[in-house]
C-alpha atoms as one frame of an Amber mdcrd trajectory, in Angstrom:
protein
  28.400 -14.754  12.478  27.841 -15.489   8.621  24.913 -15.378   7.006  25.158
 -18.885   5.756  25.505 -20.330   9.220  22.615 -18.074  10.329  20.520 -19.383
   7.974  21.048 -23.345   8.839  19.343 -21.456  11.782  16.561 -19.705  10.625
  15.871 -23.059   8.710  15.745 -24.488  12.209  13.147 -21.674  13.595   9.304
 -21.635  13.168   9.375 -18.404  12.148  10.949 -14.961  12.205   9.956 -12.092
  15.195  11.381  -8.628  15.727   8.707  -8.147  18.736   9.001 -10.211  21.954
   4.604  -9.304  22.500   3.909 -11.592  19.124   6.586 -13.927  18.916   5.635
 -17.657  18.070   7.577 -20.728  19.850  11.082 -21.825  18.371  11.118 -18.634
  16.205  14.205 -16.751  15.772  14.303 -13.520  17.040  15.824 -10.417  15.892
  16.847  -7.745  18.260  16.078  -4.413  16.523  17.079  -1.004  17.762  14.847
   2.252  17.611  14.988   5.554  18.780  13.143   4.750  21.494  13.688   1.137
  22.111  16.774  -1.571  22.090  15.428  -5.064  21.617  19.046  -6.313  22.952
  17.135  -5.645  26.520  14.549  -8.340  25.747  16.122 -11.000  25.097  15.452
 -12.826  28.114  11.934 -12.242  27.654  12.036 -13.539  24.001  13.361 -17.139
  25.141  10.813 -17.127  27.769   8.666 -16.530  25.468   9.162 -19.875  23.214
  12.698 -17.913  20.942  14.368 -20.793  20.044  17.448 -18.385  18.542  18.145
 -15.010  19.287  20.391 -12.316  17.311  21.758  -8.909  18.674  24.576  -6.561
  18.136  25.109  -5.754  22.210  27.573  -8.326  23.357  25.327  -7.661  26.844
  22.751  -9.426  24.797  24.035 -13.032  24.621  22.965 -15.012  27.185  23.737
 -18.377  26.342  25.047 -20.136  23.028  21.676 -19.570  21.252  22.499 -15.925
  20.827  24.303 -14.640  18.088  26.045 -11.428  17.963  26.294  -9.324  14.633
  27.406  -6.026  14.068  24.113  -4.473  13.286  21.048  -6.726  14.114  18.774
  -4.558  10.856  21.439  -5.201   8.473  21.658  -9.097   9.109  18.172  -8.940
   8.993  18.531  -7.855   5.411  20.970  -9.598   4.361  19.528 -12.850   5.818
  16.643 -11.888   3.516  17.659 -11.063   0.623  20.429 -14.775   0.864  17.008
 -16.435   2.180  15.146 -14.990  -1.526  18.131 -16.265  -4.040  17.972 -19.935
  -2.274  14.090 -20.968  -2.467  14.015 -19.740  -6.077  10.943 -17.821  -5.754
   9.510 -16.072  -8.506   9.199 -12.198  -7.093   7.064  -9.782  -8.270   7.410
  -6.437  -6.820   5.175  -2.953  -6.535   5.621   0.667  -5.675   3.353   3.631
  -6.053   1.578   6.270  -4.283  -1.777   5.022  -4.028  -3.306   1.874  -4.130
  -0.313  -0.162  -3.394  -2.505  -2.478  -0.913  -5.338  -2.768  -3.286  -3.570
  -4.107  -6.244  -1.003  -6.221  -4.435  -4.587  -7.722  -3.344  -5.455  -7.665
  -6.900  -2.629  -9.754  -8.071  -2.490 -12.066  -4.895  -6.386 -13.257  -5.737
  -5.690 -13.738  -9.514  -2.742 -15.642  -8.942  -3.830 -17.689  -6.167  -6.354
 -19.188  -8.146  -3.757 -21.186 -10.149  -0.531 -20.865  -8.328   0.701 -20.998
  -4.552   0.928 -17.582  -3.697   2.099 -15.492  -0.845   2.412 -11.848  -0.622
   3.077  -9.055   1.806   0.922  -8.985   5.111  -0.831  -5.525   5.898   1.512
  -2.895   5.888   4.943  -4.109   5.840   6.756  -2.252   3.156   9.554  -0.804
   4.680  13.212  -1.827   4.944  11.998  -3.851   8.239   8.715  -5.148   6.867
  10.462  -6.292   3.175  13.012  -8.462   4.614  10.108  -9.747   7.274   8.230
 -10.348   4.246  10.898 -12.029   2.470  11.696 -14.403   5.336   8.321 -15.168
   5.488   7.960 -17.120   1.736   8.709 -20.844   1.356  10.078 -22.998  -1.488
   7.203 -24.441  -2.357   5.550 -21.160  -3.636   5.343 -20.329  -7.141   5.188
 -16.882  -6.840   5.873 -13.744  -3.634   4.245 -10.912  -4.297   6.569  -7.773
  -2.108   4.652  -3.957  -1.777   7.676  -1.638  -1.425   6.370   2.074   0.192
   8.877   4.822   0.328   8.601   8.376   1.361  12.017   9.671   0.297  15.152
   9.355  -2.681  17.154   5.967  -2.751  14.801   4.163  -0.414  12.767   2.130
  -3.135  16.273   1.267  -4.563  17.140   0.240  -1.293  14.236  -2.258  -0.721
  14.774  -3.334  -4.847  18.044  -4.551  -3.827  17.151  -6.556  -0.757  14.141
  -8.215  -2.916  15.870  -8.283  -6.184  12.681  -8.855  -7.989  11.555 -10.849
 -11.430   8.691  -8.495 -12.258   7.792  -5.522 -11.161   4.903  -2.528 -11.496
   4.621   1.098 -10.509   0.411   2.085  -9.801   1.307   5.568 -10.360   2.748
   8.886  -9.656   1.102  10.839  -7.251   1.485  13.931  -4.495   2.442  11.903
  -1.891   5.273  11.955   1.121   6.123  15.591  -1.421   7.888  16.750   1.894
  10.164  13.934   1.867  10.498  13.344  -1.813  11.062  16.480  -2.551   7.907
  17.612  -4.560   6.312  15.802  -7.612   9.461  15.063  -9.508  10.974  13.658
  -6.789   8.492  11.069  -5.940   8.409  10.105 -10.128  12.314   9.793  -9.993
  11.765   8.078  -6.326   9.362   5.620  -7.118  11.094   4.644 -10.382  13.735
   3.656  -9.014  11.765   0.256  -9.310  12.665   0.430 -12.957  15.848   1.037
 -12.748  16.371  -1.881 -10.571  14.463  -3.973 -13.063  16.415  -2.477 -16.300
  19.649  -2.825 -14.673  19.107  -6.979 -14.030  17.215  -7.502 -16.962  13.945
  -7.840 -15.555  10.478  -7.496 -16.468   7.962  -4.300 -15.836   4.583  -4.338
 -15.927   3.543  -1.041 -17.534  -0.179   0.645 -18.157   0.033   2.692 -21.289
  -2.515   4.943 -20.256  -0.557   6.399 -17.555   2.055   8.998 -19.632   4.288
   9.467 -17.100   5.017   6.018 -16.609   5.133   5.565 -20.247   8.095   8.525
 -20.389  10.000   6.495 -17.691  10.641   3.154 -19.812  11.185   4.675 -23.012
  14.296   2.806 -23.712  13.423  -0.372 -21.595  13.425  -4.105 -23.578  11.707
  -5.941 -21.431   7.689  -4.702 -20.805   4.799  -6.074 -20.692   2.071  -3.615
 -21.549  -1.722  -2.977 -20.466  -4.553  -0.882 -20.915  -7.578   0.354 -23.280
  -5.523   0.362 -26.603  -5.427  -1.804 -28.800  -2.111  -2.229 -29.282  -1.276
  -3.487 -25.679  -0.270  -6.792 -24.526  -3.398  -7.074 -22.803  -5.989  -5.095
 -23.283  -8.220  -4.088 -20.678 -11.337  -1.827 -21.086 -12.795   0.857 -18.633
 -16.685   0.377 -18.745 -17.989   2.226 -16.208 -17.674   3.096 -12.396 -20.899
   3.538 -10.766 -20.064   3.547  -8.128 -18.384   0.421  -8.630 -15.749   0.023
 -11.356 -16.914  -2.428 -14.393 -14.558  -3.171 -17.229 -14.083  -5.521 -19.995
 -11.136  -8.245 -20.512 -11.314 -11.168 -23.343 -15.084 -10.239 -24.669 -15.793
 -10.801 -20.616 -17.492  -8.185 -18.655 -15.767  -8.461 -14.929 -17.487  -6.026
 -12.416 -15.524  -5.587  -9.474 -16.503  -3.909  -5.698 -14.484  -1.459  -5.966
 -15.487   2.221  -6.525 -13.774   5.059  -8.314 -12.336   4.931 -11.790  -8.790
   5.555 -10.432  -9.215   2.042  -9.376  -9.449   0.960 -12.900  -5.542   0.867
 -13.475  -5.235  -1.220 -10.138  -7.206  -3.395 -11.640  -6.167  -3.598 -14.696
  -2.407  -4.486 -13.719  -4.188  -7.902 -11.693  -5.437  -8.755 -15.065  -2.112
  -7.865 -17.304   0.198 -10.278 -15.150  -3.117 -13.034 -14.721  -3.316 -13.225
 -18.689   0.951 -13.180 -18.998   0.624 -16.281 -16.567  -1.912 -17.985 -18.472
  -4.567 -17.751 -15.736  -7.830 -18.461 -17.538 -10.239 -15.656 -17.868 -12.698
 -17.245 -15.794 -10.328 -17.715 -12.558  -9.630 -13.728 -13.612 -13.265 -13.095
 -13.654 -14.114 -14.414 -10.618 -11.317 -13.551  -8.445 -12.045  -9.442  -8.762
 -15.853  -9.877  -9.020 -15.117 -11.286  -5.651 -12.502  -9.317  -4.291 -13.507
  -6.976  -1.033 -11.410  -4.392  -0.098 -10.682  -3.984   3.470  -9.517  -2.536
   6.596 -10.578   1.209   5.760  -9.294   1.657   2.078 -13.138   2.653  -0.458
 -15.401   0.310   2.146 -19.064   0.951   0.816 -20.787   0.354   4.060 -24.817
   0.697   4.600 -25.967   1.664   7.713 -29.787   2.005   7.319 -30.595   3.910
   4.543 -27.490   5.663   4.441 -24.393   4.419   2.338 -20.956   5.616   3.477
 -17.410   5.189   1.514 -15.007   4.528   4.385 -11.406   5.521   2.852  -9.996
   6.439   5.931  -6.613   4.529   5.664  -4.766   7.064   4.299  -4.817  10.291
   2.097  -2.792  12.779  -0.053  -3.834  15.663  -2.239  -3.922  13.216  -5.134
  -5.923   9.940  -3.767  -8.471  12.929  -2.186  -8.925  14.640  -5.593 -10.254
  10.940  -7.184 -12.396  10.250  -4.321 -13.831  13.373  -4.755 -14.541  13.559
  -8.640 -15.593   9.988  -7.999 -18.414  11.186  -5.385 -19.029  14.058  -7.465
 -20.149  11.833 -10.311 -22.247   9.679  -8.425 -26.237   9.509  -9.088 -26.497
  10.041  -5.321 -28.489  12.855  -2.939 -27.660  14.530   0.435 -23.867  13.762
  -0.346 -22.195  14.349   3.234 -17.898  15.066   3.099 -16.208  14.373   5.875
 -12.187  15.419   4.766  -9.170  14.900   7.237  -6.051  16.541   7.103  -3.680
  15.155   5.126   0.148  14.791   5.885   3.477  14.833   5.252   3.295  17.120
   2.549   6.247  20.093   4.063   6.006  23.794   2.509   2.936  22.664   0.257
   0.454  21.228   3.060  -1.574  24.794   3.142  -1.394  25.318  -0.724  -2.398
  21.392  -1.053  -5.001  21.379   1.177  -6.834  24.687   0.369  -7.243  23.233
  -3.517  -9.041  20.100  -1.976 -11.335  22.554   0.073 -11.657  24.841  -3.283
 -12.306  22.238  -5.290 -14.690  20.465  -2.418 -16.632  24.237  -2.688 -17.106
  24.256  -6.203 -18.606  20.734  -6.588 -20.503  20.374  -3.714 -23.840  21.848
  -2.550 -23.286  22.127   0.776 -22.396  19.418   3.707 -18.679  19.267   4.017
 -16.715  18.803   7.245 -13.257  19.882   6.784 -11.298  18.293   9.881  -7.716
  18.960  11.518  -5.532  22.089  12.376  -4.085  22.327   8.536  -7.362  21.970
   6.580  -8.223  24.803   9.638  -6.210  27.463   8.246  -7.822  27.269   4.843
 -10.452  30.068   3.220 -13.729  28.877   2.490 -17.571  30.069   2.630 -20.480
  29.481   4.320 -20.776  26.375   3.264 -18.086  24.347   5.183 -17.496  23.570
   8.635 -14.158  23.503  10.369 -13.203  21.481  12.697  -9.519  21.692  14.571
  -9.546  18.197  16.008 -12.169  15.369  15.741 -13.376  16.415  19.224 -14.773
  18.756  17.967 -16.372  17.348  15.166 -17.866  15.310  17.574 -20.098  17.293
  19.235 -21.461  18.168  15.619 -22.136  14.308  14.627 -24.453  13.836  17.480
 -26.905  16.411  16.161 -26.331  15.248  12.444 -29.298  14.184  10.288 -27.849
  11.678   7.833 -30.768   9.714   6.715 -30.954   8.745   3.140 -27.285   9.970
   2.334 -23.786   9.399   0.576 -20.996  10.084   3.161 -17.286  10.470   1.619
 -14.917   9.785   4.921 -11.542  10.341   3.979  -8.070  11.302   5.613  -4.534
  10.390   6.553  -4.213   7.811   8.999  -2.891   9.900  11.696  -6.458  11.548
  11.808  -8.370   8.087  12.216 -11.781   9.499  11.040 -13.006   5.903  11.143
 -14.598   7.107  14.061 -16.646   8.978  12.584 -19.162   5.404  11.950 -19.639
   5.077  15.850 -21.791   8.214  15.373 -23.938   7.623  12.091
């Protein structure tokens, strides 16, 4: 089937589903094949379940004339998208990095929403599934879409530029992250800036924070950039005040304190307010929409239980996002600071080497009090003042007999470890 007939049918549908548990009626559905799954098999269960259309690449998949069969259900999917982005018109703006993609595509969402009609990727999905998803998801009538693009090897943010083709785009920074997939540092820097390229090649626009060198080094010979940060000679400049623990900085001759903690959010933020001013949102609306931004679902939560305040940053980790957390807690005005440190992953032949600088570095700035958990973090060498822990179960039995009254807890790992549990305990 074409894509251009498809789409008089996804025009028709309420919506787009690749999962026959959270499909919504008349949607179209796409049958997606895993490793461990073929969604051809559902299809029966996906018009039951409100479908209006159905697409699959098993010819034992059509059931009536509402199915459509396709060579390869992902790559219609993709294609769909990216045919579905060039028709509405919508102004894209796209962002990589290794951390704080979530926060600052946040960031950007709540400054632009206050003067524009705004959508912009939901949760997590930044992968060559969850981009098109995304993509489908935007309507004409928006002004802008913002599209998070994660990656954990070569080609793949190229891949996802190409199905989003966007209008502006940003890179948060370079970091040791997905190493064992990239390929170590300079293969997530080359990986990630791919998103560049993209941009370079189409003529396109990049967002680019002059304080960060490496970034700087990878648009030396670009034409079209907008720039941001503390000097002077940016576009827009954007001043670090402070970050105690929340990060304060000033914009305009406007001080804009945010609730978010750490410095290394600073840049995050700082990007938000770069592409507000280029789209003439007014200071104020600026202002107000990151003094009243909350950061979420387990990424730096300050949460109070009692007299006890714990940073909940439990959504994900790698040795670089763990290092900031840490100098961040480490220059706090706080007593009885508590670490709680999950394994971190995905980082190949350097996980050991990675992990035993975190529990180094954890040593040498840290009276006492930290809780190194999972089988890698395990195997490093430290003193008497860490405990080890080879699963949370363990840890467990440890929490129950913990006195944290009146303390600063750090809680931070990769999300395989989940050490949001920790909270039931304190």
């Amino acid at each position: 089937m074409k894509i251009e007939a498809l789409y008089e049918r996804f025009k028709e549908s309420s919506s787009v589903s690749t999962d026959t548990r959270k499909l919504s009626k008349d949607c179209i559905y796409f049958a997606l094949k895993g490793d461990n799954f073929d969604g051809n098999k559902f299809v029966s269960q996906a018009f039951e379940s409100g479908a209006k259309y159905c697409v699959v690449d098993d010819k034992n998949g059509v059931l009536n004339n509402n199915c459509f069969l396709v060579e390869d259900v992902l790559n219609t999917l993709q294609k769909l998208a990216t045919y579905h982005r060039n028709n509405i018109g919508v102004t894209i703006v796209s962002l990589t990095g290794s951390n704080g993609k979530t926060t600052t595509k946040e960031l950007i969402n709540v400054v632009l929403s206050t003067t524009f009609k705004v959508k912009a990727t939901k949760g997590n999905l930044n992968n060559h599934i969850g981009v098109p998803l995304t993509l489908l998801s935007f309507t004409e009538d928006l002004d802008f879409g913002i599209v998070e693009m994660g990656a954990n090897h070569q080609k793949e943010i190229e891949f996802l530029s190409n199905i989003a083709q966007p209008d502006y785009g940003l890179i948060t920074n370079f970091g040791k992250a997905h190493l064992e997939g990239f390929g170590g540092v300079e293969g997530v820097i080359k990986g990630k800036s791919e998103l560049y390229v993209h941009l370079k090649e189409h003529q396109k626009t990049v967002f680019i924070n002059t304080d960060d060198s490496k970034q700087v080094k990878q648009i030396e010979d670009f034409e079209n950039i907008i720039t941001f940060g503390s000097n002077e000679n940016n576009d827009c400049i954007v001043e670090f005040v402070e970050a105690n623990p929340f990060v304060s900085l000033k914009y305009d001759g406007v001080d804009i304190h945010s609730q978010l903690i750490g410095d290394y959010n600073y840049g995050n933020i700082a990007v938000a307010v770069a592409i507000g001013r280029y789209f003439k949102v007014s200071t104020d609306s600026i202002k107000k929409a990151i003094e009243n931004y909350l950061p979420d679902n387990n990424r730096s939560e300050i949460i109070e239980k009692g007299n006890t305040k714990i940073i909940l940053d439990a959504y994900n980790a790698n040795p670089t996002s763990m290092l900031a957390a840490l100098n961040n807690l480490n220059q706090l005005n706080a007593k009885n600071k508590h670490l709680f440190l999950g394994d971190m992953f995905e980082l190949g032949k350097d996980d050991q080497k990675e992990h035993q600088i975190i529990a180094d570095f954890a040593e040498d700035n840290f009276d006492d009090n930290i809780f190194l958990i999972g089988e890698i973090f395990f195997k490093t060498k430290t003193n008497n003042k860490t405990s080890k822990f080879k699963s949370f179960d363990e840890l467990k039995a440890v929490l129950k007999n913990l006195d944290l009254n009146d303390s600063t807890v750090l809680i931070k790992g990769s999300r395989g470890m989940a050490l949001e549990r920790i909270l039931e305990f304190l």
